[in-house]
PDB file of C-alpha atoms and ligand atoms in Angstrom:
ATOM      1  CA  MET C   1     182.475   5.127-208.776  1.00 39.00           C
ATOM      2  CA  SER C   2     180.308   3.663-206.107  1.00 40.00           C
ATOM      3  CA  ALA C   3     179.157   6.036-203.415  1.00 41.00           C
ATOM      4  CA  ALA C   4     179.570   3.136-201.000  1.00 42.00           C
ATOM      5  CA  HIS C   5     183.262   4.057-200.917  1.00 46.00           C
ATOM      6  CA  ASP C   6     182.710   6.735-198.364  1.00 47.00           C
ATOM      7  CA  ARG C   7     185.707   8.493-196.939  1.00 49.00           C
ATOM      8  CA  HIS C   8     184.085   9.392-193.635  1.00 47.00           C
ATOM      9  CA  ALA C   9     185.358   6.575-191.462  1.00 48.00           C
ATOM     10  CA  ALA C  10     185.693   8.652-188.264  1.00 58.00           C
ATOM     11  CA  PRO C  11     182.675  10.581-186.958  1.00 64.00           C
ATOM     12  CA  HIS C  12     182.327  13.718-189.040  1.00 76.00           C
ATOM     13  CA  ALA C  13     182.509  17.024-187.184  1.00 88.00           C
ATOM     14  CA  VAL C  14     179.465  18.411-188.996  1.00 96.00           C
ATOM     15  CA  PRO C  15     176.278  16.535-188.044  1.00 97.00           C
ATOM     16  CA  VAL C  16     173.749  15.536-190.692  1.00 98.00           C
ATOM     17  CA  ILE C  17     170.085  14.680-190.225  1.00 98.00           C
ATOM     18  CA  ALA C  18     168.931  12.654-193.239  1.00 97.00           C
ATOM     19  CA  ILE C  19     165.195  12.599-193.936  1.00 97.00           C
ATOM     20  CA  ASP C  20     164.180  10.247-196.731  1.00 96.00           C
ATOM     21  CA  GLY C  21     160.773   9.147-197.888  1.00 94.00           C
ATOM     22  CA  PRO C  22     158.286   8.915-200.736  1.00 93.00           C
ATOM     23  CA  THR C  23     156.665  11.827-202.514  1.00 90.00           C
ATOM     24  CA  ALA C  24     154.354  14.092-200.496  1.00 90.00           C
ATOM     25  CA  SER C  25     155.355  12.499-197.208  1.00 93.00           C
ATOM     26  CA  GLY C  26     156.108  15.990-195.864  1.00 92.00           C
ATOM     27  CA  LYS C  27     159.904  15.621-195.969  1.00 94.00           C
ATOM     28  CA  GLY C  28     160.525  19.142-197.235  1.00 93.00           C
ATOM     29  CA  THR C  29     158.331  20.868-194.663  1.00 94.00           C
ATOM     30  CA  ILE C  30     159.665  18.789-191.778  1.00 97.00           C
ATOM     31  CA  ALA C  31     163.307  19.074-192.859  1.00 97.00           C
ATOM     32  CA  GLN C  32     163.095  22.855-193.254  1.00 96.00           C
ATOM     33  CA  ARG C  33     161.482  23.312-189.837  1.00 97.00           C
ATOM     34  CA  VAL C  34     163.970  21.037-188.112  1.00 98.00           C
ATOM     35  CA  ALA C  35     166.808  22.931-189.818  1.00 97.00           C
ATOM     36  CA  SER C  36     165.441  26.258-188.705  1.00 97.00           C
ATOM     37  CA  ARG C  37     164.903  25.052-185.091  1.00 98.00           C
ATOM     38  CA  LEU C  38     168.525  23.849-184.919  1.00 98.00           C
ATOM     39  CA  GLY C  39     170.010  26.713-186.969  1.00 97.00           C
ATOM     40  CA  PHE C  40     171.294  24.123-189.490  1.00 97.00           C
ATOM     41  CA  HIS C  41     171.630  24.393-193.271  1.00 96.00           C
ATOM     42  CA  TYR C  42     169.014  22.721-195.453  1.00 96.00           C
ATOM     43  CA  LEU C  43     169.385  20.691-198.651  1.00 95.00           C
ATOM     44  CA  ASP C  44     166.400  19.842-200.861  1.00 95.00           C
ATOM     45  CA  SER C  45     168.117  17.136-202.922  1.00 96.00           C
ATOM     46  CA  GLY C  46     165.012  16.544-205.039  1.00 96.00           C
ATOM     47  CA  ALA C  47     165.379  20.082-206.397  1.00 97.00           C
ATOM     48  CA  LEU C  48     168.662  19.040-208.037  1.00 97.00           C
ATOM     49  CA  TYR C  49     166.960  16.157-209.887  1.00 98.00           C
ATOM     50  CA  ARG C  50     164.102  18.463-210.846  1.00 97.00           C
ATOM     51  CA  LEU C  51     166.554  21.115-212.088  1.00 98.00           C
ATOM     52  CA  THR C  52     168.392  18.476-214.099  1.00 98.00           C
ATOM     53  CA  ALA C  53     165.189  17.303-215.816  1.00 98.00           C
ATOM     54  CA  PHE C  54     164.111  20.905-216.406  1.00 98.00           C
ATOM     55  CA  ALA C  55     167.484  21.967-217.871  1.00 97.00           C
ATOM     56  CA  ALA C  56     167.717  18.807-220.014  1.00 98.00           C
ATOM     57  CA  LEU C  57     164.270  19.379-221.519  1.00 97.00           C
ATOM     58  CA  ARG C  58     165.181  22.992-222.244  1.00 95.00           C
ATOM     59  CA  ALA C  59     168.385  21.924-223.942  1.00 96.00           C
ATOM     60  CA  GLY C  60     166.534  19.336-226.033  1.00 97.00           C
ATOM     61  CA  VAL C  61     168.305  16.424-224.329  1.00 98.00           C
ATOM     62  CA  MET C  62     166.239  13.229-224.102  1.00 97.00           C
ATOM     63  CA  LEU C  63     165.549  12.304-220.472  1.00 98.00           C
ATOM     64  CA  GLU C  64     166.229   8.660-221.347  1.00 97.00           C
ATOM     65  CA  ASP C  65     169.793   9.534-222.505  1.00 97.00           C
ATOM     66  CA  PRO C  66     172.007   8.888-219.432  1.00 97.00           C
ATOM     67  CA  ALA C  67     175.214  10.456-220.811  1.00 97.00           C
ATOM     68  CA  GLY C  68     173.434  13.519-222.184  1.00 98.00           C
ATOM     69  CA  VAL C  69     171.504  14.134-218.967  1.00 98.00           C
ATOM     70  CA  ALA C  70     174.604  13.495-216.813  1.00 98.00           C
ATOM     71  CA  ALA C  71     176.451  16.187-218.787  1.00 98.00           C
ATOM     72  CA  VAL C  72     173.574  18.581-218.072  1.00 98.00           C
ATOM     73  CA  ALA C  73     173.657  17.646-214.356  1.00 97.00           C
ATOM     74  CA  ALA C  74     177.420  18.175-214.121  1.00 96.00           C
ATOM     75  CA  ALA C  75     177.196  21.663-215.630  1.00 96.00           C
ATOM     76  CA  LEU C  76     174.000  22.818-213.902  1.00 95.00           C
ATOM     77  CA  PRO C  77     174.297  26.621-213.395  1.00 93.00           C
ATOM     78  CA  VAL C  78     172.325  26.547-210.157  1.00 93.00           C
ATOM     79  CA  ALA C  79     172.299  28.862-207.143  1.00 91.00           C
ATOM     80  CA  PHE C  80     170.192  28.937-203.966  1.00 89.00           C
ATOM     81  CA  PRO C  81     170.208  32.596-202.844  1.00 89.00           C
ATOM     82  CA  ASP C  82     168.120  33.068-199.658  1.00 86.00           C
ATOM     83  CA  GLY C  83     166.425  29.712-200.208  1.00 84.00           C
ATOM     84  CA  ARG C  84     165.293  30.595-203.752  1.00 92.00           C
ATOM     85  CA  ILE C  85     166.115  28.205-206.593  1.00 95.00           C
ATOM     86  CA  GLU C  86     167.850  29.844-209.540  1.00 96.00           C
ATOM     87  CA  LEU C  87     168.975  28.350-212.830  1.00 95.00           C
ATOM     88  CA  ALA C  88     171.308  30.591-214.833  1.00 93.00           C
ATOM     89  CA  GLY C  89     170.197  33.520-212.673  1.00 94.00           C
ATOM     90  CA  LYS C  90     166.440  32.953-213.214  1.00 96.00           C
ATOM     91  CA  ASP C  91     164.057  31.952-210.412  1.00 97.00           C
ATOM     92  CA  VAL C  92     162.669  28.528-211.376  1.00 97.00           C
ATOM     93  CA  GLY C  93     161.246  27.566-207.966  1.00 94.00           C
ATOM     94  CA  ASP C  94     157.703  27.152-209.313  1.00 91.00           C
ATOM     95  CA  ALA C  95     158.643  25.952-212.799  1.00 94.00           C
ATOM     96  CA  ILE C  96     160.352  22.814-211.403  1.00 96.00           C
ATOM     97  CA  ARG C  97     157.313  21.782-209.297  1.00 90.00           C
ATOM     98  CA  THR C  98     155.012  20.926-212.211  1.00 88.00           C
ATOM     99  CA  GLU C  99     153.862  17.317-212.642  1.00 86.00           C
ATOM    100  CA  PRO C 100     155.793  16.742-215.921  1.00 92.00           C
ATOM    101  CA  ILE C 101     159.000  17.863-214.178  1.00 95.00           C
ATOM    102  CA  SER C 102     158.207  15.648-211.150  1.00 91.00           C
ATOM    103  CA  GLN C 103     157.933  12.615-213.437  1.00 91.00           C
ATOM    104  CA  GLY C 104     160.978  13.820-215.426  1.00 95.00           C
ATOM    105  CA  ALA C 105     163.025  14.112-212.225  1.00 96.00           C
ATOM    106  CA  SER C 106     162.138  10.539-211.360  1.00 92.00           C
ATOM    107  CA  ILE C 107     163.226   9.386-214.867  1.00 95.00           C
ATOM    108  CA  VAL C 108     166.630  11.126-214.770  1.00 97.00           C
ATOM    109  CA  ALA C 109     167.159  10.048-211.149  1.00 95.00           C
ATOM    110  CA  ALA C 110     167.262   6.404-212.273  1.00 94.00           C
ATOM    111  CA  HIS C 111     170.503   6.987-214.273  1.00 96.00           C
ATOM    112  CA  PRO C 112     173.599   6.128-212.172  1.00 96.00           C
ATOM    113  CA  ALA C 113     175.690   8.670-214.134  1.00 97.00           C
ATOM    114  CA  VAL C 114     173.269  11.437-213.194  1.00 98.00           C
ATOM    115  CA  ARG C 115     173.348  10.465-209.517  1.00 97.00           C
ATOM    116  CA  ASP C 116     177.164  10.445-209.582  1.00 97.00           C
ATOM    117  CA  ALA C 117     177.227  13.873-211.246  1.00 97.00           C
ATOM    118  CA  LEU C 118     175.102  15.325-208.427  1.00 98.00           C
ATOM    119  CA  LEU C 119     176.885  13.644-205.505  1.00 98.00           C
ATOM    120  CA  GLY C 120     179.622  16.238-204.931  1.00 96.00           C
ATOM    121  CA  ARG C 121     177.153  19.116-205.109  1.00 95.00           C
ATOM    122  CA  GLN C 122     175.019  17.526-202.401  1.00 97.00           C
ATOM    123  CA  ARG C 123     177.935  16.769-200.083  1.00 97.00           C
ATOM    124  CA  ALA C 124     179.123  20.390-200.430  1.00 95.00           C
ATOM    125  CA  PHE C 125     176.036  21.443-198.445  1.00 95.00           C
ATOM    126  CA  ARG C 126     177.559  19.870-195.323  1.00 97.00           C
ATOM    127  CA  ARG C 127     178.844  22.937-193.522  1.00 96.00           C
ATOM    128  CA  PRO C 128     178.940  23.928-189.831  1.00 96.00           C
ATOM    129  CA  PRO C 129     176.969  23.956-187.663  1.00 97.00           C
ATOM    130  CA  GLY C 130     175.034  21.123-189.353  1.00 97.00           C
ATOM    131  CA  LEU C 131     172.809  20.004-192.209  1.00 98.00           C
ATOM    132  CA  VAL C 132     169.262  18.719-192.534  1.00 98.00           C
ATOM    133  CA  CYS C 133     168.610  17.181-195.948  1.00 98.00           C
ATOM    134  CA  ASP C 134     165.691  15.431-197.567  1.00 97.00           C
ATOM    135  CA  GLY C 135     165.380  13.052-200.493  1.00 96.00           C
ATOM    136  CA  ARG C 136     165.428   9.351-201.305  1.00 93.00           C
ATOM    137  CA  ASP C 137     169.028   8.312-200.609  1.00 94.00           C
ATOM    138  CA  MET C 138     170.309  10.860-198.097  1.00 96.00           C
ATOM    139  CA  GLY C 139     170.942   8.242-195.411  1.00 95.00           C
ATOM    140  CA  SER C 140     171.849   5.352-197.706  1.00 93.00           C
ATOM    141  CA  VAL C 141     174.248   6.947-200.216  1.00 95.00           C
ATOM    142  CA  VAL C 142     174.929  10.668-199.878  1.00 97.00           C
ATOM    143  CA  PHE C 143     175.463  10.898-196.098  1.00 97.00           C
ATOM    144  CA  PRO C 144     175.789   7.301-194.861  1.00 95.00           C
ATOM    145  CA  ASP C 145     177.370   8.622-191.640  1.00 95.00           C
ATOM    146  CA  ALA C 146     174.380  10.869-190.827  1.00 96.00           C
ATOM    147  CA  VAL C 147     173.935  11.050-187.058  1.00 96.00           C
ATOM    148  CA  LEU C 148     170.192  10.571-187.536  1.00 97.00           C
ATOM    149  CA  LYS C 149     168.330   8.838-190.372  1.00 97.00           C
ATOM    150  CA  VAL C 150     164.583   9.196-190.650  1.00 97.00           C
ATOM    151  CA  PHE C 151     162.286   7.500-193.140  1.00 96.00           C
ATOM    152  CA  LEU C 152     159.178   9.667-193.211  1.00 96.00           C
ATOM    153  CA  THR C 153     156.091   8.082-194.651  1.00 94.00           C
ATOM    154  CA  ALA C 154     152.287   7.947-194.763  1.00 94.00           C
ATOM    155  CA  SER C 155     149.751   6.023-196.831  1.00 94.00           C
ATOM    156  CA  ALA C 156     149.479   6.818-200.545  1.00 95.00           C
ATOM    157  CA  GLU C 157     145.923   8.134-199.994  1.00 95.00           C
ATOM    158  CA  THR C 158     147.012  10.546-197.250  1.00 95.00           C
ATOM    159  CA  ARG C 159     149.954  11.772-199.297  1.00 95.00           C
ATOM    160  CA  ALA C 160     147.713  12.327-202.337  1.00 96.00           C
ATOM    161  CA  GLN C 161     145.298  14.332-200.152  1.00 95.00           C
ATOM    162  CA  ARG C 162     148.181  16.490-198.897  1.00 92.00           C
ATOM    163  CA  ARG C 163     149.449  17.163-202.418  1.00 91.00           C
ATOM    164  CA  TYR C 164     145.867  17.965-203.523  1.00 94.00           C
ATOM    165  CA  LYS C 165     145.444  20.474-200.687  1.00 93.00           C
ATOM    166  CA  GLN C 166     148.801  22.089-201.507  1.00 88.00           C
ATOM    167  CA  LEU C 167     147.816  22.614-205.159  1.00 88.00           C
ATOM    168  CA  ILE C 168     144.366  23.990-204.286  1.00 93.00           C
ATOM    169  CA  GLU C 169     145.928  26.403-201.785  1.00 93.00           C
ATOM    170  CA  LYS C 170     148.230  27.654-204.541  1.00 86.00           C
ATOM    171  CA  GLY C 171     145.201  28.164-206.809  1.00 89.00           C
ATOM    172  CA  LEU C 172     146.424  25.455-209.196  1.00 83.00           C
ATOM    173  CA  PRO C 173     144.205  22.849-210.900  1.00 87.00           C
ATOM    174  CA  ALA C 174     144.104  19.537-209.019  1.00 90.00           C
ATOM    175  CA  ASN C 175     142.442  16.185-209.563  1.00 94.00           C
ATOM    176  CA  LEU C 176     142.679  13.762-206.645  1.00 96.00           C
ATOM    177  CA  PRO C 177     142.439  10.426-208.554  1.00 97.00           C
ATOM    178  CA  ALA C 178     145.066  11.653-211.059  1.00 95.00           C
ATOM    179  CA  ILE C 179     147.370  12.764-208.226  1.00 95.00           C
ATOM    180  CA  LEU C 180     147.024   9.372-206.536  1.00 96.00           C
ATOM    181  CA  GLN C 181     147.836   7.573-209.783  1.00 95.00           C
ATOM    182  CA  GLU C 182     150.882   9.771-210.538  1.00 92.00           C
ATOM    183  CA  LEU C 183     152.122   9.400-206.971  1.00 93.00           C
ATOM    184  CA  ARG C 184     151.903   5.595-207.198  1.00 94.00           C
ATOM    185  CA  MET C 185     153.781   5.652-210.521  1.00 91.00           C
ATOM    186  CA  ARG C 186     156.574   7.717-209.017  1.00 89.00           C
ATOM    187  CA  ASP C 187     156.699   5.546-205.852  1.00 91.00           C
ATOM    188  CA  ALA C 188     157.047   2.449-208.043  1.00 91.00           C
ATOM    189  CA  ARG C 189     159.806   3.985-210.200  1.00 88.00           C
ATOM    190  CA  ASP C 190     161.725   5.378-207.207  1.00 88.00           C
ATOM    191  CA  SER C 191     161.513   2.135-205.214  1.00 88.00           C
ATOM    192  CA  GLY C 192     162.089  -0.253-208.114  1.00 87.00           C
ATOM    193  CA  ARG C 193     165.191   1.297-209.668  1.00 87.00           C
ATOM    194  CA  ALA C 194     168.538  -0.481-209.465  1.00 87.00           C
ATOM    195  CA  VAL C 195     170.510   2.479-208.135  1.00 87.00           C
ATOM    196  CA  ALA C 196     169.820   4.223-204.797  1.00 87.00           C
ATOM    197  CA  PRO C 197     166.227   2.982-204.562  1.00 86.00           C
ATOM    198  CA  LEU C 198     163.848   4.483-202.057  1.00 87.00           C
ATOM    199  CA  GLN C 199     164.002   2.180-199.028  1.00 84.00           C
ATOM    200  CA  ALA C 200     163.242   2.462-195.360  1.00 84.00           C
ATOM    201  CA  GLY C 201     166.565   1.168-194.052  1.00 80.00           C
ATOM    202  CA  ALA C 202     166.339   0.094-190.415  1.00 86.00           C
ATOM    203  CA  PRO C 203     162.845  -0.287-188.890  1.00 87.00           C
ATOM    204  CA  GLU C 204     163.673   2.272-186.187  1.00 90.00           C
ATOM    205  CA  ALA C 205     164.225   4.916-188.879  1.00 94.00           C
ATOM    206  CA  VAL C 206     160.556   4.811-189.911  1.00 95.00           C
ATOM    207  CA  LEU C 207     158.368   7.702-188.833  1.00 96.00           C
ATOM    208  CA  ASP C 208     154.768   7.203-189.941  1.00 95.00           C
ATOM    209  CA  SER C 209     153.210  10.664-190.096  1.00 94.00           C
ATOM    210  CA  GLU C 210     149.675   9.350-190.658  1.00 93.00           C
ATOM    211  CA  GLY C 211     147.348  11.462-188.529  1.00 91.00           C
ATOM    212  CA  LEU C 212     150.188  13.438-186.919  1.00 94.00           C
ATOM    213  CA  THR C 213     150.491  17.227-187.035  1.00 94.00           C
ATOM    214  CA  ILE C 214     153.563  18.869-188.539  1.00 94.00           C
ATOM    215  CA  GLU C 215     154.631  20.080-185.081  1.00 96.00           C
ATOM    216  CA  THR C 216     154.389  16.559-183.630  1.00 97.00           C
ATOM    217  CA  VAL C 217     156.545  15.163-186.423  1.00 97.00           C
ATOM    218  CA  VAL C 218     159.092  17.989-186.022  1.00 98.00           C
ATOM    219  CA  GLY C 219     159.160  17.330-182.258  1.00 98.00           C
ATOM    220  CA  THR C 220     159.708  13.600-182.833  1.00 98.00           C
ATOM    221  CA  VAL C 221     162.628  14.243-185.192  1.00 98.00           C
ATOM    222  CA  LEU C 222     164.191  16.679-182.710  1.00 98.00           C
ATOM    223  CA  ASP C 223     163.761  14.134-179.878  1.00 98.00           C
ATOM    224  CA  ARG C 224     165.370  11.399-181.977  1.00 98.00           C
ATOM    225  CA  TYR C 225     168.217  13.755-182.849  1.00 98.00           C
ATOM    226  CA  GLY C 226     168.774  14.560-179.176  1.00 97.00           C
ATOM    227  CA  SER C 227     168.968  10.823-178.361  1.00 96.00           C
ATOM    228  CA  ALA C 228     171.262  10.136-181.323  1.00 95.00           C
ATOM    229  CA  VAL C 229     173.660  12.884-180.229  1.00 94.00           C
ATOM    230  CA  ARG C 230     173.653  11.538-176.652  1.00 93.00           C
ATOM    231  CA  ASP C 231     174.278   8.003-177.944  1.00 90.00           C
ATOM    232  CA  GLN C 232     177.140   9.252-180.086  1.00 87.00           C
ATOM    233  CA  ALA C 233     178.673  11.138-177.162  1.00 86.00           C
ATOM    234  CA  SER C 234     178.472   8.048-174.976  1.00 86.00           C
ATOM    235  CA  GLY C 235     180.139   5.973-177.676  1.00 80.00           C
ATOM    236  CA  ARG C 236     177.134   3.888-178.650  1.00 69.00           C
ATOM    237  CA  SER C 237     176.349   3.383-182.349  1.00 55.00           C
ATOM    238  CA  ALA C 238     174.281   6.426-183.248  1.00 45.00           C
ATOM    239  CA  GLY C 239     173.806   5.271-186.801  1.00 45.00           C
ATOM    240  CA  ALA C 240     171.661   2.309-185.801  1.00 44.00           C
ATOM    241  CA  ALA C 241     168.860   3.697-187.915  1.00 42.00           C
ATOM    242  CA  GLY C 242     169.741   2.782-191.467  1.00 39.00           C
ATOM    243  CA  SER C 243     172.907   0.876-190.622  1.00 35.00           C
ATOM    244  CA  THR C 244     171.572  -2.129-192.529  1.00 32.00           C
ATOM    245  CA  LEU C 245     171.874  -0.047-195.703  1.00 31.00           C
ATOM    246  CA  GLN C 246     175.624  -0.416-195.542  1.00 31.00           C
ATOM    247  CA  GLY C 247     175.377  -4.144-196.212  1.00 24.00           C
TER     248      GLY C 247
HETATM  249  O1  CDP M   1     158.707  16.598-203.301  1.00 74.33           O
HETATM  250  P1  CDP M   1     158.666  15.193-203.837  1.00 74.33           P
HETATM  251  O2  CDP M   1     158.943  14.178-202.765  1.00 74.33           O
HETATM  252  O3  CDP M   1     157.471  14.897-204.637  1.00 74.33           O
HETATM  253  O4  CDP M   1     159.845  15.091-204.889  1.00 74.33           O
HETATM  254  P2  CDP M   1     161.362  15.488-204.746  1.00 74.33           P
HETATM  255  O5  CDP M   1     161.916  15.157-203.404  1.00 74.33           O
HETATM  256  O6  CDP M   1     161.522  16.894-205.218  1.00 74.33           O
HETATM  257  O7  CDP M   1     162.069  14.487-205.789  1.00 74.33           O
HETATM  258  C1  CDP M   1     161.716  14.444-207.157  1.00 74.33           C
HETATM  259  C2  CDP M   1     162.253  13.143-207.752  1.00 74.33           C
HETATM  260  O8  CDP M   1     163.673  13.181-207.700  1.00 74.33           O
HETATM  261  C3  CDP M   1     161.874  11.873-206.989  1.00 74.33           C
HETATM  262  O9  CDP M   1     160.692  11.284-207.478  1.00 74.33           O
HETATM  263  C4  CDP M   1     163.078  10.960-207.163  1.00 74.33           C
HETATM  264  O10 CDP M   1     162.965  10.179-208.308  1.00 74.33           O
HETATM  265  C5  CDP M   1     164.220  11.905-207.368  1.00 74.33           C
HETATM  266  N1  CDP M   1     165.085  12.014-206.189  1.00 74.33           N
HETATM  267  C6  CDP M   1     166.050  11.045-205.997  1.00 74.33           C
HETATM  268  O11 CDP M   1     166.125  10.096-206.758  1.00 74.33           O
HETATM  269  N2  CDP M   1     166.915  11.133-204.953  1.00 74.33           N
HETATM  270  C7  CDP M   1     166.846  12.146-204.102  1.00 74.33           C
HETATM  271  N3  CDP M   1     167.729  12.221-203.107  1.00 74.33           N
HETATM  272  C8  CDP M   1     165.845  13.131-204.234  1.00 74.33           C
HETATM  273  C9  CDP M   1     164.965  13.030-205.293  1.00 74.33           C
END
């Protein structure tokens, strides 16, 4: 079933801020801070694709097998207690952040059946007073009626530097040229796929974080949200950002 058949024709009572963008653009950090400033819930949609790849590999299911991986996705025994990520009761927060799982997530994410299997789980995160979510298709497919859609980006070199710094800070091995190459591979796969490709949507959704501090980016998202809410209240189209995604 196409996710384009969205049931939310009237404005939804629970506001969603959708933050999409390529790998290492800072989506997770920004989305979590915006959520905490507004007292909203937070959804890391990428974690679901990572968990699916991780669970499939564990179960001996080939990542290139759409039906097999979709079955794994549909039955994922996942829980998010206090922001931790648990699979069958075990904390896998670090285990799903390795490079092989990042590439694996991007492989399983290209299967339409897998995306369909994860759709309901993602929408279930929409609870009062609001939701901030990050991923690749939050504004285009999962929450097309999001009150604010942001496409957070930065150059590949800057994003590779950020990922490199993150790994070094965690005491993990890191090689900058390899990170840059892997990041470009994942960008290409995520943007080039037929289903829910990574795309900026409307030009006004773009937020280029090149050279900006985290606080500046958070402030910009909060400002845009404030304007979007005012626009919605005054009856203007608040979903201007990303509205072209609806075709
Ligand atoms: O943190 P990073 O941006 O590197 O990755 P992530 O958000 O955890 O997503 C991992 C992979 O899952 C991505 O490379 C995408 O292929 C896929 N994904 C997706 O297809 N749709 C989403 N809404 C989120 C992630």
